[in-house]
Short mmCIF file of C-alpha atoms and ligand atoms in Angstrom, two decimals:
data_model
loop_
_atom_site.label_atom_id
_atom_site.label_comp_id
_atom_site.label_asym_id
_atom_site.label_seq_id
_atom_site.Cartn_x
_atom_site.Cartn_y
_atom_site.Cartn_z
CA UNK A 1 26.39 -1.73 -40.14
CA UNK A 2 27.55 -5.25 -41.12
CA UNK A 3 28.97 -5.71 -44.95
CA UNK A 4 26.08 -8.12 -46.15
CA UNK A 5 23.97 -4.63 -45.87
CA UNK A 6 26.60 -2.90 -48.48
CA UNK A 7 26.56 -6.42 -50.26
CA UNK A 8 22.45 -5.87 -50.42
CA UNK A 9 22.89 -2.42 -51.94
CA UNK A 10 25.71 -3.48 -54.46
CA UNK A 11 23.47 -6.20 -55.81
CA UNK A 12 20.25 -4.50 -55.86
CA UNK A 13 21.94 -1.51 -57.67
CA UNK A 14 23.58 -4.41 -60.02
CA UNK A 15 20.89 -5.77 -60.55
CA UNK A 16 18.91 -2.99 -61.38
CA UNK A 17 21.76 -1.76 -64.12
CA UNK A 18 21.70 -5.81 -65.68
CA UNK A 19 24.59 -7.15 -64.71
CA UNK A 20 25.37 -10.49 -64.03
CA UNK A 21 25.69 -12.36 -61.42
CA UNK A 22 29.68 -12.77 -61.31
CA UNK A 23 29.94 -9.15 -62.54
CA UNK A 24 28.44 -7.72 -58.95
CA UNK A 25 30.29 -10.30 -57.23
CA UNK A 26 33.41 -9.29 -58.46
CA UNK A 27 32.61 -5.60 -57.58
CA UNK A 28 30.94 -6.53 -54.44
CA UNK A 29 34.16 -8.59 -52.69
CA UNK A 30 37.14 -7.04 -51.72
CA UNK A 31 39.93 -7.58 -54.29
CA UNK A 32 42.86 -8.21 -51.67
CA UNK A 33 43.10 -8.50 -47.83
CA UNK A 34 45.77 -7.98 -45.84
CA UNK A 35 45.89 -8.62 -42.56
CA UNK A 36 49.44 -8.48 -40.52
CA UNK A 37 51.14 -9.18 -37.21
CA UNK A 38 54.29 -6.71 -36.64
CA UNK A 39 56.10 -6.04 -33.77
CA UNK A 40 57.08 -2.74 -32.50
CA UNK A 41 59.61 -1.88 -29.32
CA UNK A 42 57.91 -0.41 -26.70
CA UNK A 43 59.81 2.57 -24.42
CA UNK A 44 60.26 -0.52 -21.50
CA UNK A 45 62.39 -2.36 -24.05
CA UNK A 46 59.86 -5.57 -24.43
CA UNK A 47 58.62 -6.21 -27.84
CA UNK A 48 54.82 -6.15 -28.35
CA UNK A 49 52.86 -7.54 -31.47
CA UNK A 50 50.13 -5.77 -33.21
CA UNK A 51 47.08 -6.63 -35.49
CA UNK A 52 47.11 -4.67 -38.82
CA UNK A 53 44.63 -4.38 -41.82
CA UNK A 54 45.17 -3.12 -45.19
CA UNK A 55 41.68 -3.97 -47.18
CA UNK A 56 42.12 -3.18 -50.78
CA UNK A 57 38.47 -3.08 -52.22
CA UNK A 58 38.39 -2.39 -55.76
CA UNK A 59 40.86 -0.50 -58.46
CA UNK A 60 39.26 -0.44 -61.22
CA UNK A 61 38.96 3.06 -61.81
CA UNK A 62 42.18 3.99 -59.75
CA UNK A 63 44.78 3.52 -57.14
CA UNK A 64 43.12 2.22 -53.58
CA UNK A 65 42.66 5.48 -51.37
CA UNK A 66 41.39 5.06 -47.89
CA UNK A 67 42.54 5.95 -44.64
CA UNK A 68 44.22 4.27 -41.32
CA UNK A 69 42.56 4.08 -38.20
CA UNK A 70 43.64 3.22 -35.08
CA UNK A 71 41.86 1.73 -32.58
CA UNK A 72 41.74 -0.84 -29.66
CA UNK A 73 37.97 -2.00 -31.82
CA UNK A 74 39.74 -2.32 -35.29
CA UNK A 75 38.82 -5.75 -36.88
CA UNK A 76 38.85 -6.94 -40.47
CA UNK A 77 34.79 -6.64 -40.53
CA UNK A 78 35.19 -2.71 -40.35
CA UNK A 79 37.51 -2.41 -42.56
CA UNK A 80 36.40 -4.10 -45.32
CA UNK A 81 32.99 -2.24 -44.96
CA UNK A 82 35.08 1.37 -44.83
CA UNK A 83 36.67 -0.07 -47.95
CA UNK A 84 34.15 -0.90 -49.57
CA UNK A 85 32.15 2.73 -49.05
CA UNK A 86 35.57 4.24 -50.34
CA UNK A 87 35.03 2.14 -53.99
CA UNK A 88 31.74 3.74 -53.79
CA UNK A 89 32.39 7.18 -52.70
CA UNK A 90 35.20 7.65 -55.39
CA UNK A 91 33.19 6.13 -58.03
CA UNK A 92 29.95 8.57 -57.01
CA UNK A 93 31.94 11.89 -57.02
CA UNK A 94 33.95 10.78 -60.33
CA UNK A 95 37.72 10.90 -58.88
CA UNK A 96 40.27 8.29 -60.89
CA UNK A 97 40.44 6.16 -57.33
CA UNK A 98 39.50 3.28 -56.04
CA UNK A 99 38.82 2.01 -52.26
CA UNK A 100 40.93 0.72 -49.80
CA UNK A 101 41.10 1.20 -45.97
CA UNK A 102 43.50 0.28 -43.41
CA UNK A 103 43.70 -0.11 -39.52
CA UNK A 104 45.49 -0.86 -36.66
CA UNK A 105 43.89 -2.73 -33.49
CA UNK A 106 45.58 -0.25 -30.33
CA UNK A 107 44.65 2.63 -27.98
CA UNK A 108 47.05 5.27 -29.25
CA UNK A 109 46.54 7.15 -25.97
CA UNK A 110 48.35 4.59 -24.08
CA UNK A 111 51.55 4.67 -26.08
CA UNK A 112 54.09 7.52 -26.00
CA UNK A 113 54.91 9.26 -29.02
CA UNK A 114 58.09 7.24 -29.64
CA UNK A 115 55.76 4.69 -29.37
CA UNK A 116 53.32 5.90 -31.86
CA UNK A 117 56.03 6.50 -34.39
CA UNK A 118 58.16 2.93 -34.44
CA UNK A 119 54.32 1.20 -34.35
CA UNK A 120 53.31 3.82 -37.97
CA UNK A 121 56.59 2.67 -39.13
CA UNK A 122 56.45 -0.66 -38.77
CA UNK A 123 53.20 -1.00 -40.01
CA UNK A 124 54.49 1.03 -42.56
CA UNK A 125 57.35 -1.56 -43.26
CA UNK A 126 54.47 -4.34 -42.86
CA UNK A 127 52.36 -2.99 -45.85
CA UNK A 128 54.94 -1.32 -47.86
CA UNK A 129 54.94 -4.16 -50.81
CA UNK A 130 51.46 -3.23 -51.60
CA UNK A 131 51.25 1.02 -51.26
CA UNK A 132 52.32 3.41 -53.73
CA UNK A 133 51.88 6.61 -55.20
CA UNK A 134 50.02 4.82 -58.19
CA UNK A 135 49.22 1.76 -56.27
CA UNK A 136 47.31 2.54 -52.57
CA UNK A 137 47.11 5.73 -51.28
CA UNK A 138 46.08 5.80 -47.34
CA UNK A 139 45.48 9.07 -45.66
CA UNK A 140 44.69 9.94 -41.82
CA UNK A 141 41.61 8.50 -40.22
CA UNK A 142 40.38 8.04 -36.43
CA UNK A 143 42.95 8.83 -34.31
CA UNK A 144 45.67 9.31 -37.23
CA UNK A 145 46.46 13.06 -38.26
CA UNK A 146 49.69 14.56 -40.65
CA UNK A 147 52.64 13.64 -38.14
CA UNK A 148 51.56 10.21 -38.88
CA UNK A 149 51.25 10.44 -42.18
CA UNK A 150 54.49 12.39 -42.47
CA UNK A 151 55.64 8.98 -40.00
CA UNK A 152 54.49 6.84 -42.65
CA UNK A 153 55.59 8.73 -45.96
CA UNK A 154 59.12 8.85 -44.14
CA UNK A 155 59.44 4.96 -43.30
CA UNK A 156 58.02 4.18 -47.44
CA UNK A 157 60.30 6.37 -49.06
CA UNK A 158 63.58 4.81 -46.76
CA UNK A 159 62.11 1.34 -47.67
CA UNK A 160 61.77 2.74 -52.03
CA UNK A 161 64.57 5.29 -51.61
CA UNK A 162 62.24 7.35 -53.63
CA UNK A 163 60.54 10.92 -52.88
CA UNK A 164 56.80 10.09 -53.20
CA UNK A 165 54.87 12.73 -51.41
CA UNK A 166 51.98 11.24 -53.63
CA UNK A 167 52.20 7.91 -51.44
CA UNK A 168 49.87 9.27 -48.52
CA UNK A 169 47.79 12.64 -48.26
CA UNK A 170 46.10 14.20 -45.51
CA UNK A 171 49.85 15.83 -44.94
CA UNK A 172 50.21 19.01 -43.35
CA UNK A 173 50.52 22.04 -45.69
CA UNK A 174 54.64 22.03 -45.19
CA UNK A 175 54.95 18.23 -45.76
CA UNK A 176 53.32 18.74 -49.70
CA UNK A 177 49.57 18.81 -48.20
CA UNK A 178 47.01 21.14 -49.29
CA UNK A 179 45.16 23.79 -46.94
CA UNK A 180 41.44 23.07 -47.95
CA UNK A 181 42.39 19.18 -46.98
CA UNK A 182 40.90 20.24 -43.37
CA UNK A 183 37.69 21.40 -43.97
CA UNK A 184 37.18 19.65 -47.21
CA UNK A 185 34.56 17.21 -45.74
CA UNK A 186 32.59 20.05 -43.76
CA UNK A 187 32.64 22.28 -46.86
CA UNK A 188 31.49 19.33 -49.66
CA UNK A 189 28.37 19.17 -47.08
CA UNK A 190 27.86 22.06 -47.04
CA UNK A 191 27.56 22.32 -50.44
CA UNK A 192 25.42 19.35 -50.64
CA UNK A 193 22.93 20.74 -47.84
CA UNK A 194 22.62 24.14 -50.08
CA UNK A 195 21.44 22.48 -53.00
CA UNK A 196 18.92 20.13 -51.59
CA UNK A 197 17.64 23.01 -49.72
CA UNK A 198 16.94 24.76 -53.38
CA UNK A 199 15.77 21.50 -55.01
CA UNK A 200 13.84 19.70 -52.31
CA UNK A 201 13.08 21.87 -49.74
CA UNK A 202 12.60 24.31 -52.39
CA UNK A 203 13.17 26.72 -49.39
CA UNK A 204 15.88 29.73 -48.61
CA UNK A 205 19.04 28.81 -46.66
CA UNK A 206 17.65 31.57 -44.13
CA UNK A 207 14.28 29.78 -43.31
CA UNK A 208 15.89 26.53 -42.98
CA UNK A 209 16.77 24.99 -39.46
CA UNK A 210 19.31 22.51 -39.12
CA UNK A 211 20.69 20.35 -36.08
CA UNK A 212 24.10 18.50 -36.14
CA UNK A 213 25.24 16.09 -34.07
CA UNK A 214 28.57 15.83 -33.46
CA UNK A 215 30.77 18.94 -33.17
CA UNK A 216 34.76 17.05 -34.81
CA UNK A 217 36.57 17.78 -37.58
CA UNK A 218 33.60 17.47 -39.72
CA UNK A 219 30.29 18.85 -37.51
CA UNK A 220 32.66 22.35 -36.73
CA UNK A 221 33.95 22.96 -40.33
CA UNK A 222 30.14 22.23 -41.59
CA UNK A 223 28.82 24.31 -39.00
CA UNK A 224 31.17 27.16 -40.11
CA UNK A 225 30.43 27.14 -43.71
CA UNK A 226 25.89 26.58 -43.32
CA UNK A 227 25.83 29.57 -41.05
CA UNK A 228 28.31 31.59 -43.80
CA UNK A 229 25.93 30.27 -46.30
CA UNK A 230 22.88 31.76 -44.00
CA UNK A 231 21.77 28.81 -42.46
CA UNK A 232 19.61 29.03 -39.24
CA UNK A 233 22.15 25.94 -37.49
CA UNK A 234 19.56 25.74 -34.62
CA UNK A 235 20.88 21.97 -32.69
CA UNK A 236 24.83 21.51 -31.90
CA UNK A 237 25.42 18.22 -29.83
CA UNK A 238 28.93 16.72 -29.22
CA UNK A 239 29.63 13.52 -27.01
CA UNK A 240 29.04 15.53 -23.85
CA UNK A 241 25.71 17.01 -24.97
CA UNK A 242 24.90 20.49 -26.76
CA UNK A 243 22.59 23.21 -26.99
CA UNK A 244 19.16 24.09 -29.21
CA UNK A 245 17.86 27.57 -29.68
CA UNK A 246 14.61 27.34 -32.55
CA UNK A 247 15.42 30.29 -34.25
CA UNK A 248 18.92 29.78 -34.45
CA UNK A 249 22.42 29.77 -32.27
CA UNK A 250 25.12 31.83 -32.32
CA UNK A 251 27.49 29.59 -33.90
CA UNK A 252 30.33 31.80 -33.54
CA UNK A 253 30.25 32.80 -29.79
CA UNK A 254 29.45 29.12 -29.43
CA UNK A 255 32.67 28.05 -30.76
CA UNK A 256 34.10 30.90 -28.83
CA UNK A 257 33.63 29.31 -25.77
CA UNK A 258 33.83 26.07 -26.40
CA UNK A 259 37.70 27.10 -27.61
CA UNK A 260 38.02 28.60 -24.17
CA UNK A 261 37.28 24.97 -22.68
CA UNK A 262 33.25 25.12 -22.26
CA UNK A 263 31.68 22.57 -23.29
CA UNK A 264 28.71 22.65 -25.54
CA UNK A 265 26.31 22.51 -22.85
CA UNK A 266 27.92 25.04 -21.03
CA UNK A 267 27.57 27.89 -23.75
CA UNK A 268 23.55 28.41 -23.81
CA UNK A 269 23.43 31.49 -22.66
CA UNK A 270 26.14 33.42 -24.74
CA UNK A 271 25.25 31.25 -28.10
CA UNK A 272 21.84 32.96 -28.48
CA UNK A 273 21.25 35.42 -30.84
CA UNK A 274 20.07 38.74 -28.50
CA UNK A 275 19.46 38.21 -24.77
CA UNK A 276 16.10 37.56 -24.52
CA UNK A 277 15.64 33.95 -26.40
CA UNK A 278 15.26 30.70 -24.34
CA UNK A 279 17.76 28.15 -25.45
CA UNK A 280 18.18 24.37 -24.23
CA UNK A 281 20.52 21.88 -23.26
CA UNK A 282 20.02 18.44 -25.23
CA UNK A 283 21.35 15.12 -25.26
CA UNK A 284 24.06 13.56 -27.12
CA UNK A 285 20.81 11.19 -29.07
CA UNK A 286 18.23 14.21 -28.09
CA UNK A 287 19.74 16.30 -30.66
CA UNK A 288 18.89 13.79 -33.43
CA UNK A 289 15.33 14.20 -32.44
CA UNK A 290 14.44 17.97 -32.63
CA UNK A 291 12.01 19.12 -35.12
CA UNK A 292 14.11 20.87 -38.12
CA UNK A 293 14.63 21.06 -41.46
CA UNK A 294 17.65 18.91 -41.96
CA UNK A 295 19.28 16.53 -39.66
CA UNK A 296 23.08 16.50 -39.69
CA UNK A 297 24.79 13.28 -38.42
CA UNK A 298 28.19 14.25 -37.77
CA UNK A 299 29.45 12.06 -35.41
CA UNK A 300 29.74 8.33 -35.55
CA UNK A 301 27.83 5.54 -37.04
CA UNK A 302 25.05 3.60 -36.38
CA UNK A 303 23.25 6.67 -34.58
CA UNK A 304 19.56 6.06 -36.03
CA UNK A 305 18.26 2.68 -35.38
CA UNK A 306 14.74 0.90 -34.85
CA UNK A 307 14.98 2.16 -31.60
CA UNK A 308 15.17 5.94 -32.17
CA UNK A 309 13.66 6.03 -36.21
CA UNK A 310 10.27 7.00 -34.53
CA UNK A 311 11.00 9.99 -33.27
CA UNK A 312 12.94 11.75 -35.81
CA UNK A 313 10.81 15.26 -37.28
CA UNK A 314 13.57 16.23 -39.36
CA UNK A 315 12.66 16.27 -43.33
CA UNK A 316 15.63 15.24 -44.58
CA UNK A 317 18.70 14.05 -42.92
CA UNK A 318 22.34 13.99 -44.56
CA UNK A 319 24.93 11.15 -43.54
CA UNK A 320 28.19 12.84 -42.96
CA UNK A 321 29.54 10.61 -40.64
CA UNK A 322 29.90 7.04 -41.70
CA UNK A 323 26.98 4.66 -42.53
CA UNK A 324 24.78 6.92 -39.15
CA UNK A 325 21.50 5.49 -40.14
CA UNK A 326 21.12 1.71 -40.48
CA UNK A 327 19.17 -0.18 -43.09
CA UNK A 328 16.26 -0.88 -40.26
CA UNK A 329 15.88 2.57 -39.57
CA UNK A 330 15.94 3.60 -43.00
CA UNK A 331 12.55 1.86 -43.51
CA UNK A 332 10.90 3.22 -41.10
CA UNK A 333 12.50 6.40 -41.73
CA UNK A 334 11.05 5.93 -45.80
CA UNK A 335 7.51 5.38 -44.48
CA UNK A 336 7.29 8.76 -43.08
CA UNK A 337 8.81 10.39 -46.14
CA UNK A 338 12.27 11.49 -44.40
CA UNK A 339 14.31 11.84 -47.49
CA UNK A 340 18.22 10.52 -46.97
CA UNK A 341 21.05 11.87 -48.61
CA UNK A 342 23.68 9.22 -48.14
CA UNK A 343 26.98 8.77 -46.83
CA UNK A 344 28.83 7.70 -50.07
CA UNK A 345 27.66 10.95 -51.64
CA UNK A 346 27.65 13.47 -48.35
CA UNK A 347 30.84 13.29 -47.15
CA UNK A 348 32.92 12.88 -49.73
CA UNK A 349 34.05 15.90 -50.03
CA UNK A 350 37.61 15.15 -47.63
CA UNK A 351 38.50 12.32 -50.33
CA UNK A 352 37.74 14.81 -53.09
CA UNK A 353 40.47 17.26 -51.87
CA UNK A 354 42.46 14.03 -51.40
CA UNK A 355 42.35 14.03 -54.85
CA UNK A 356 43.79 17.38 -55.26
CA UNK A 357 46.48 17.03 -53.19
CA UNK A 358 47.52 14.15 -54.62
CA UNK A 359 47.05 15.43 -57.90
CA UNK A 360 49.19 18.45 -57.18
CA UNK A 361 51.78 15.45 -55.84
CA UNK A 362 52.01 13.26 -58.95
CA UNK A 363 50.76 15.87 -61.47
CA UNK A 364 52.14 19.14 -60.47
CA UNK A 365 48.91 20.74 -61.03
CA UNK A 366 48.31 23.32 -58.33
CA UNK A 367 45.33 25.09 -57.32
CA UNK A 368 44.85 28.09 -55.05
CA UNK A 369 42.54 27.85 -51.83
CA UNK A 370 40.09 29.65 -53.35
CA UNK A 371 39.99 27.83 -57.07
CA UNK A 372 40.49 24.17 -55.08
CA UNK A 373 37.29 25.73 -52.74
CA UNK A 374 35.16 26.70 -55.85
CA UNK A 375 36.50 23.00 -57.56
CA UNK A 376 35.14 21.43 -54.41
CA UNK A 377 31.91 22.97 -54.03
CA UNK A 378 30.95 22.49 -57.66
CA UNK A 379 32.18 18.98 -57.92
CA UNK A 380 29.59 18.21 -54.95
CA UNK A 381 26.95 20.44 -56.22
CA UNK A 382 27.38 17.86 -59.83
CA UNK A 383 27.48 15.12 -57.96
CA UNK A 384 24.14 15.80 -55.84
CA UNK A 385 22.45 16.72 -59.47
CA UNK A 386 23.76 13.46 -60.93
CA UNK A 387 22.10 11.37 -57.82
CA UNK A 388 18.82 13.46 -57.73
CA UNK A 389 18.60 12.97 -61.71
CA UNK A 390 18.76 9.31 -61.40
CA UNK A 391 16.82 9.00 -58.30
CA UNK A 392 13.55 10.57 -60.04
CA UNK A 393 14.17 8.87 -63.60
CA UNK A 394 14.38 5.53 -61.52
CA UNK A 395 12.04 6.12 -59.25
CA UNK A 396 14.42 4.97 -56.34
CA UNK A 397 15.71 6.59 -52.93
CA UNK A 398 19.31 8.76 -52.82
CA UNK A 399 20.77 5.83 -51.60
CA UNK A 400 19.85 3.88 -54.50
CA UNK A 401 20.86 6.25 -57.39
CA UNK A 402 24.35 6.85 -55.42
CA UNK A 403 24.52 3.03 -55.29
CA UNK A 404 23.24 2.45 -59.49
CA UNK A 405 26.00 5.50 -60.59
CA UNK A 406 28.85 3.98 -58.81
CA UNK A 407 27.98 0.90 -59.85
CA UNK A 408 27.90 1.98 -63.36
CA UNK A 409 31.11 3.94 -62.94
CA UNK A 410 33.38 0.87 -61.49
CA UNK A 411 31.83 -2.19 -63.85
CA UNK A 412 32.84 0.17 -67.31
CA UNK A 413 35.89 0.64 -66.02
CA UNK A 414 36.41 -3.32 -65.31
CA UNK A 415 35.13 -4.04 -68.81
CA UNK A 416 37.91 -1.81 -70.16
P1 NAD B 1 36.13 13.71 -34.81
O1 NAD B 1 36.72 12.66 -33.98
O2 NAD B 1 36.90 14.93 -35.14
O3 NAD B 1 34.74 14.20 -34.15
C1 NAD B 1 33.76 13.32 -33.72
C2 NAD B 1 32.67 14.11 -33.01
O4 NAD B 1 31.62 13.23 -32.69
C3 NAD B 1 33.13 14.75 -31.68
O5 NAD B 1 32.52 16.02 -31.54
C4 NAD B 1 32.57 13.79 -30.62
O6 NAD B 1 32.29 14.43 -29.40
C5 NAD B 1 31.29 13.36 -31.31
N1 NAD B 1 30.78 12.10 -30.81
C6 NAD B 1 31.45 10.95 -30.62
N2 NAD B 1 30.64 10.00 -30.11
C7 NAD B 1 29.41 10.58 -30.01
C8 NAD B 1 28.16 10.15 -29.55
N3 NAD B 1 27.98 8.92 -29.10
N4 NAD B 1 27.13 11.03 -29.57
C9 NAD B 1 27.30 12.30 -30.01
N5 NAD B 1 28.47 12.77 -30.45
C10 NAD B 1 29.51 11.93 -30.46
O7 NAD B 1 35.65 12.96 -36.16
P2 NAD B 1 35.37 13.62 -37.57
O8 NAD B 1 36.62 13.60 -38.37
O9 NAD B 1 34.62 14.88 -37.39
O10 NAD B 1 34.43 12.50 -38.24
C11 NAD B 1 33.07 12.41 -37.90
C12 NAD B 1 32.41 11.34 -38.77
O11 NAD B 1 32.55 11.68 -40.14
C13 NAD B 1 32.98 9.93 -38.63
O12 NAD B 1 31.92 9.02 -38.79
C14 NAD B 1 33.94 9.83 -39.79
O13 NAD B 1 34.15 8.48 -40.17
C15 NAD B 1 33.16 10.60 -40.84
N6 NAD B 1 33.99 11.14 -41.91
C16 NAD B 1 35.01 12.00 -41.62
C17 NAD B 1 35.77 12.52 -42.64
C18 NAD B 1 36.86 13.52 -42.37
O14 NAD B 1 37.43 14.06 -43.34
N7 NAD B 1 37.17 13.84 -41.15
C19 NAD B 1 35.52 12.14 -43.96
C20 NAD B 1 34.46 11.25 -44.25
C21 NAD B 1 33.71 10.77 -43.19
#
């Protein structure tokens, strides 16, 4: 994905709501960038520099929240496009945020953990200035998890010499996270893939096949909740390939032995449900291809071009990875009346419980597992209405009505 394709949506969806010119401009350019050079000790006692990013898209309706990568691809490009999907993903789902994301350029698996720690705190010390609890609020991203964050909180609050829990989330449940923070992006599909299945499949969770690529974070916790939810998951692909069964895996033996050190591939015949049904091995791209209800992108971006578009049979696909399907594909994809239900919207479930944590941070207000569950799931289920509603009254794709509402959303608040 390249920015001037987020910079085509922003002004169509601009356009389309009458604003002017310097209006979508304003909401279509990043507000601050920040790029840094810091140096960090390394365990053979030379000094080595490193290339941060801190893109702060848009506040208007919020403190910046987006997370920190790292990664030896990391470049300003990216993250200004991940920042600019996080003013758009807040905006859609109605959270008092705005967008931001940050990154580092490095291979984390070729530094030690010492390492790891002095280069999160001195990017920490590099960015400090412009993060806060009310100001920019990063959470973990690729290859970033709670010991970084709890790295990063650490190295703020000596810099502030105030306690801020609220100043990063993503934290493990002892450092002032919250429990459903894990799963929160698997479960707000979830609830997303229910209610198209009632509204435009018009179809029971039971007769409806699904394949996922990608089997992370966000493909397992998915997986978990559309087969609790009755869901016939009948594709599961990670990097190394996965497995199809047409009426349905075993989704719990298959995680079974994948946790015993299978791989996905290697579980056919003990993910089947009953002895006698065939089941396959597919391809890492195969799996986007089988004929199914709804087509789960789970993995990484840029997954369905022009080059694969052709072949997809599923009837609808959701984007919970990152910008999956590019603007090409989506064309084709259009013509043959594959309905999208986009990123901004789909996975936006992990910032929602973001949110919450946060919340329970600054605020104090606490919720349960189950109450910041039921929150979750309705909060997507509203969101998915909100999109549909406006997709039929303009007569435009998902994509389009996520684009128009968050447009809406972050131009009234910069009128305020
Ligand atoms: P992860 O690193 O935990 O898992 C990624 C999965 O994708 C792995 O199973 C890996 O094997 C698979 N994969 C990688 N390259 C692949 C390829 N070429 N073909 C097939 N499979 C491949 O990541 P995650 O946290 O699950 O995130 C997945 C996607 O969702 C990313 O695009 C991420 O940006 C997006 N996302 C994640 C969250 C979150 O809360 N984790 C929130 C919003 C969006």
């Amino acid at each position: 994905m390249s920015y001037s394709e987020i910079d085509d949506l922003i002004k169509t969806a601009g356009k389309k709501i009458g604003l002017a010119r310097d209006e979508i401009t304003q909401i279509a350019e990043p507000q601050r960038i920040i790029a840094v050079n810091f140096s960090v000790k390394m365990d053979n006692g030379k000094t080595k520099i490193f290339k941060g990013y801190r893109i702060q898209h848009n506040n208007a309706r919020g403190p910046y929240k987006g997370g920190i990568r790292y990664h030896s691809e990391v470049n300003l490009e990216e993250v200004k496009i991940l920042a600019a999907l996080m003013s758009l993903k807040t905006a859609v789902i109605n959270i008092p945020f705005g967008g931001g994301k940050g990154g580092v350029e490095v291979d984390p698996q070729k530094l030690s953990t010492n390492e790891l720690k002095r280069l999160t705190k001195a990017f920490a010390r590099s960015i400090s200035d412009v993060i806060g609890e009310y100001k920019d609020v990063p959470a973990p991203d690729v290859n970033t998890n709670p010991t970084i964050m709890k790295w990063f909180r650490g190295e703020f609050e000596k810099i502030t010499g105030l306690n801020t829990p609220g100043v990063i989330t993503g934290k493990a449940v002892r450092d002032g996270g919250i429990k459903v923070r894990d799963e929160a992006t698997g479960l707000g599909g979830a609830a997303v893939v229910r209610e198209i299945t009632k509204t435009l499949l018009k179809q029971k969770p039971e007769n409806t096949t699904v394949a996922i690529q990608g089997f992370g974070n966000v493909g397992n916790h998915l997986a978990h909740h559309l087969e609790h939810l009755g869901f016939k998951i009948s594709a599961i692909a990670d990097v190394t390939g996965g497995v199809e069964h047409e009426d349905g895996l075993d989704y719990h033996k298959t995680l079974k032995h994948i946790k015993s050190g299978k791989k996905i591939s290697e579980t056919c015949e003990c993910s089947v449900h009953g002895p006698s049904k065939d089941c396959c091995i597919v391809g890492a791209q195969e799996v986007l291809e089988r004929k199914v209800d709804i087509l789960i992108p789970a993995a990484i971006g840029d997954q369905i071009t022009p080059a694969n578009a052709g072949k997809i049979k599923a009837k609808i696909i959701v984007e919970m990875a990152n910008h999956p399907v590019s603007a090409e594909a989506e064309k084709t994809l259009g013509k043959k009346g594959i309905i999208i239900v986009p990123d901004i919207l789909a996975n936006s479930g992990g910032v929602l419980a973001s949110y919450l944590e946060w919340r329970e941070n600054v605020e104090g207000k606490k919720l349960e597992y189950n109450d910041a569950v039921e929150y979750l799931t309705k909060r997507m289920e509203k969101a998915i209405r909100e999109v549909q509603k406006v997709a039929k009254r303009e007569k435009v794709t998902l994509r389009e009505a996520a684009y128009i509402i968050a447009i809406m959303r972050i131009s009234k608040s910069l009128s305020k």
